[in-house]
Amino acid sequence: MSNETLKLLRKAASSGASIRNEEGIYKIFYDDSDSPRRQRFTVMHEIGHILLGHKQDSEYAEKCANYFASYALSPTPLISLSGCEDYIELADKFFISLFSASIAFERCGKWKRFSRKVKAYET
């Protein structure tokens, strides 16, 4: 991405963005100075925005895109089958950040217990 685009993203505290051109083709921009694990999450997050048809920014859209990226990179059933003992092992096995792994590991624990209601953005 251009230095100008990168400055705008950093000002917005964002690691990436997606833009649709006049031909209907999407381009995803991400900060390549982020760790490779963060870059993967950012790209999948932006793919989530595209596939979920988000037209504008909102807290709800961000939650949906975050959930999409987290689930796509570390699906709950696969976490369950992986035998990971903790989120650190999960991060290595699925090549995701420790932060993402902690969320995914907790999500898997809740899924196994069936004790929580499914949130709207999980649907």
PDB file of C-alpha atoms in Angstrom:
ATOM      1  CA  MET A   1       0.000   0.000   0.000  1.00  0.00           C
ATOM      2  CA  SER A   2       1.122   3.567  -0.447  1.00  0.00           C
ATOM      3  CA  ASN A   3       2.662   5.485   2.434  1.00  0.00           C
ATOM      4  CA  GLU A   4      -0.387   7.773   2.397  1.00  0.00           C
ATOM      5  CA  THR A   5      -2.785   4.821   2.766  1.00  0.00           C
ATOM      6  CA  LEU A   6      -0.595   3.335   5.492  1.00  0.00           C
ATOM      7  CA  LYS A   7      -0.638   6.648   7.393  1.00  0.00           C
ATOM      8  CA  LEU A   8      -4.453   6.764   7.164  1.00  0.00           C
ATOM      9  CA  LEU A   9      -4.753   3.194   8.467  1.00  0.00           C
ATOM     10  CA  ARG A  10      -2.388   3.849  11.352  1.00  0.00           C
ATOM     11  CA  LYS A  11      -4.252   7.047  12.207  1.00  0.00           C
ATOM     12  CA  ALA A  12      -7.461   5.013  12.321  1.00  0.00           C
ATOM     13  CA  ALA A  13      -5.651   2.388  14.455  1.00  0.00           C
ATOM     14  CA  SER A  14      -6.400  -0.200  11.781  1.00  0.00           C
ATOM     15  CA  SER A  15      -4.212  -2.998  10.454  1.00  0.00           C
ATOM     16  CA  GLY A  16      -6.068  -3.245   7.165  1.00  0.00           C
ATOM     17  CA  ALA A  17      -8.905  -2.269   4.893  1.00  0.00           C
ATOM     18  CA  SER A  18     -10.751  -3.494   1.844  1.00  0.00           C
ATOM     19  CA  ILE A  19     -11.844  -1.375  -1.089  1.00  0.00           C
ATOM     20  CA  ARG A  20     -14.115  -2.268  -3.999  1.00  0.00           C
ATOM     21  CA  ASN A  21     -13.227  -0.601  -7.297  1.00  0.00           C
ATOM     22  CA  GLU A  22     -15.540   0.449 -10.130  1.00  0.00           C
ATOM     23  CA  GLU A  23     -15.297  -3.003 -11.730  1.00  0.00           C
ATOM     24  CA  GLY A  24     -16.501  -4.640  -8.514  1.00  0.00           C
ATOM     25  CA  ILE A  25     -13.096  -6.094  -7.674  1.00  0.00           C
ATOM     26  CA  TYR A  26     -12.016  -5.945  -4.052  1.00  0.00           C
ATOM     27  CA  LYS A  27      -8.515  -5.059  -2.933  1.00  0.00           C
ATOM     28  CA  ILE A  28      -7.381  -5.832   0.591  1.00  0.00           C
ATOM     29  CA  PHE A  29      -4.695  -3.692   2.174  1.00  0.00           C
ATOM     30  CA  TYR A  30      -2.776  -4.711   5.278  1.00  0.00           C
ATOM     31  CA  ASP A  31       0.206  -3.498   7.258  1.00  0.00           C
ATOM     32  CA  ASP A  32       3.098  -5.759   6.295  1.00  0.00           C
ATOM     33  CA  SER A  33       5.102  -4.554   9.289  1.00  0.00           C
ATOM     34  CA  ASP A  34       2.685  -6.523  11.502  1.00  0.00           C
ATOM     35  CA  SER A  35       3.601 -10.088  12.443  1.00  0.00           C
ATOM     36  CA  PRO A  36       2.680 -12.754   9.846  1.00  0.00           C
ATOM     37  CA  ARG A  37       0.066 -14.107  12.265  1.00  0.00           C
ATOM     38  CA  ARG A  38      -1.529 -10.659  12.573  1.00  0.00           C
ATOM     39  CA  GLN A  39      -1.420 -10.219   8.800  1.00  0.00           C
ATOM     40  CA  ARG A  40      -3.313 -13.500   8.315  1.00  0.00           C
ATOM     41  CA  PHE A  41      -5.981 -12.370  10.780  1.00  0.00           C
ATOM     42  CA  THR A  42      -6.280  -8.936   9.152  1.00  0.00           C
ATOM     43  CA  VAL A  43      -6.721 -10.406   5.658  1.00  0.00           C
ATOM     44  CA  MET A  44      -9.312 -12.914   6.896  1.00  0.00           C
ATOM     45  CA  HIS A  45     -11.083 -10.112   8.816  1.00  0.00           C
ATOM     46  CA  GLU A  46     -11.350  -8.087   5.599  1.00  0.00           C
ATOM     47  CA  ILE A  47     -12.573 -11.168   3.683  1.00  0.00           C
ATOM     48  CA  GLY A  48     -15.229 -11.449   6.381  1.00  0.00           C
ATOM     49  CA  HIS A  49     -16.393  -7.883   5.745  1.00  0.00           C
ATOM     50  CA  ILE A  50     -16.611  -8.647   2.013  1.00  0.00           C
ATOM     51  CA  LEU A  51     -18.433 -11.985   2.312  1.00  0.00           C
ATOM     52  CA  LEU A  52     -20.800 -10.690   4.983  1.00  0.00           C
ATOM     53  CA  GLY A  53     -21.728  -7.757   2.733  1.00  0.00           C
ATOM     54  CA  HIS A  54     -20.759  -4.976   5.127  1.00  0.00           C
ATOM     55  CA  LYS A  55     -21.334  -1.587   3.515  1.00  0.00           C
ATOM     56  CA  GLN A  56     -20.353   0.642   6.450  1.00  0.00           C
ATOM     57  CA  ASP A  57     -18.340   0.504   9.637  1.00  0.00           C
ATOM     58  CA  SER A  58     -20.076  -0.327  12.886  1.00  0.00           C
ATOM     59  CA  GLU A  59     -19.228  -2.032  16.152  1.00  0.00           C
ATOM     60  CA  TYR A  60     -21.464  -4.926  15.122  1.00  0.00           C
ATOM     61  CA  ALA A  61     -19.751  -5.283  11.714  1.00  0.00           C
ATOM     62  CA  GLU A  62     -16.362  -5.384  13.451  1.00  0.00           C
ATOM     63  CA  LYS A  63     -17.549  -8.101  15.851  1.00  0.00           C
ATOM     64  CA  CYS A  64     -18.892 -10.132  12.943  1.00  0.00           C
ATOM     65  CA  ALA A  65     -15.683  -9.773  10.926  1.00  0.00           C
ATOM     66  CA  ASN A  66     -13.553 -10.619  13.982  1.00  0.00           C
ATOM     67  CA  TYR A  67     -15.617 -13.715  14.674  1.00  0.00           C
ATOM     68  CA  PHE A  68     -15.464 -14.739  11.008  1.00  0.00           C
ATOM     69  CA  ALA A  69     -11.658 -14.398  10.968  1.00  0.00           C
ATOM     70  CA  SER A  70     -11.197 -16.188  14.275  1.00  0.00           C
ATOM     71  CA  TYR A  71     -13.454 -19.067  13.305  1.00  0.00           C
ATOM     72  CA  ALA A  72     -11.985 -19.368   9.792  1.00  0.00           C
ATOM     73  CA  LEU A  73      -8.418 -19.540  11.112  1.00  0.00           C
ATOM     74  CA  SER A  74      -9.213 -21.763  14.096  1.00  0.00           C
ATOM     75  CA  PRO A  75     -12.583 -23.530  13.761  1.00  0.00           C
ATOM     76  CA  THR A  76     -13.974 -24.686  17.089  1.00  0.00           C
ATOM     77  CA  PRO A  77     -14.490 -28.336  16.087  1.00  0.00           C
ATOM     78  CA  LEU A  78     -10.893 -28.538  14.824  1.00  0.00           C
ATOM     79  CA  ILE A  79      -9.596 -27.002  18.042  1.00  0.00           C
ATOM     80  CA  SER A  80     -11.523 -29.644  19.945  1.00  0.00           C
ATOM     81  CA  LEU A  81     -10.023 -32.414  17.811  1.00  0.00           C
ATOM     82  CA  SER A  82      -6.489 -30.964  17.944  1.00  0.00           C
ATOM     83  CA  GLY A  83      -5.908 -31.942  21.548  1.00  0.00           C
ATOM     84  CA  CYS A  84      -4.346 -28.581  22.407  1.00  0.00           C
ATOM     85  CA  GLU A  85      -3.800 -28.344  26.146  1.00  0.00           C
ATOM     86  CA  ASP A  86      -3.771 -24.539  26.295  1.00  0.00           C
ATOM     87  CA  TYR A  87      -3.974 -21.420  24.163  1.00  0.00           C
ATOM     88  CA  ILE A  88      -0.193 -21.263  23.704  1.00  0.00           C
ATOM     89  CA  GLU A  89      -0.177 -24.665  22.022  1.00  0.00           C
ATOM     90  CA  LEU A  90      -3.231 -23.608  20.028  1.00  0.00           C
ATOM     91  CA  ALA A  91      -1.432 -20.482  18.761  1.00  0.00           C
ATOM     92  CA  ASP A  92       1.443 -22.569  17.448  1.00  0.00           C
ATOM     93  CA  LYS A  93      -0.693 -25.315  15.928  1.00  0.00           C
ATOM     94  CA  PHE A  94      -3.027 -22.915  14.094  1.00  0.00           C
ATOM     95  CA  PHE A  95      -0.424 -20.167  13.436  1.00  0.00           C
ATOM     96  CA  ILE A  96      -2.470 -17.448  15.123  1.00  0.00           C
ATOM     97  CA  SER A  97      -1.522 -14.799  17.674  1.00  0.00           C
ATOM     98  CA  LEU A  98      -1.614 -15.531  21.401  1.00  0.00           C
ATOM     99  CA  PHE A  99      -4.457 -13.037  21.716  1.00  0.00           C
ATOM    100  CA  SER A 100      -6.514 -14.797  19.018  1.00  0.00           C
ATOM    101  CA  ALA A 101      -5.625 -18.183  20.488  1.00  0.00           C
ATOM    102  CA  SER A 102      -6.829 -17.181  23.945  1.00  0.00           C
ATOM    103  CA  ILE A 103     -10.188 -16.127  22.492  1.00  0.00           C
ATOM    104  CA  ALA A 104     -10.466 -19.283  20.356  1.00  0.00           C
ATOM    105  CA  PHE A 105      -9.496 -21.543  23.247  1.00  0.00           C
ATOM    106  CA  GLU A 106     -12.137 -19.934  25.472  1.00  0.00           C
ATOM    107  CA  ARG A 107     -14.697 -20.204  22.644  1.00  0.00           C
ATOM    108  CA  CYS A 108     -13.945 -23.909  22.328  1.00  0.00           C
ATOM    109  CA  GLY A 109     -14.338 -24.446  26.071  1.00  0.00           C
ATOM    110  CA  LYS A 110     -17.734 -22.752  26.013  1.00  0.00           C
ATOM    111  CA  TRP A 111     -18.720 -24.757  22.948  1.00  0.00           C
ATOM    112  CA  LYS A 112     -17.814 -27.990  24.716  1.00  0.00           C
ATOM    113  CA  ARG A 113     -19.889 -27.061  27.767  1.00  0.00           C
ATOM    114  CA  PHE A 114     -22.897 -25.682  25.789  1.00  0.00           C
ATOM    115  CA  SER A 115     -23.477 -23.342  28.678  1.00  0.00           C
ATOM    116  CA  ARG A 116     -23.613 -20.055  26.787  1.00  0.00           C
ATOM    117  CA  LYS A 117     -26.186 -18.644  24.409  1.00  0.00           C
ATOM    118  CA  VAL A 118     -25.009 -18.236  20.846  1.00  0.00           C
ATOM    119  CA  LYS A 119     -24.432 -14.562  20.119  1.00  0.00           C
ATOM    120  CA  ALA A 120     -25.967 -12.961  17.052  1.00  0.00           C
ATOM    121  CA  TYR A 121     -22.569 -12.404  15.410  1.00  0.00           C
ATOM    122  CA  GLU A 122     -21.682 -16.088  15.920  1.00  0.00           C
ATOM    123  CA  THR A 123     -24.687 -17.082  13.817  1.00  0.00           C
TER     124      THR A 123
END
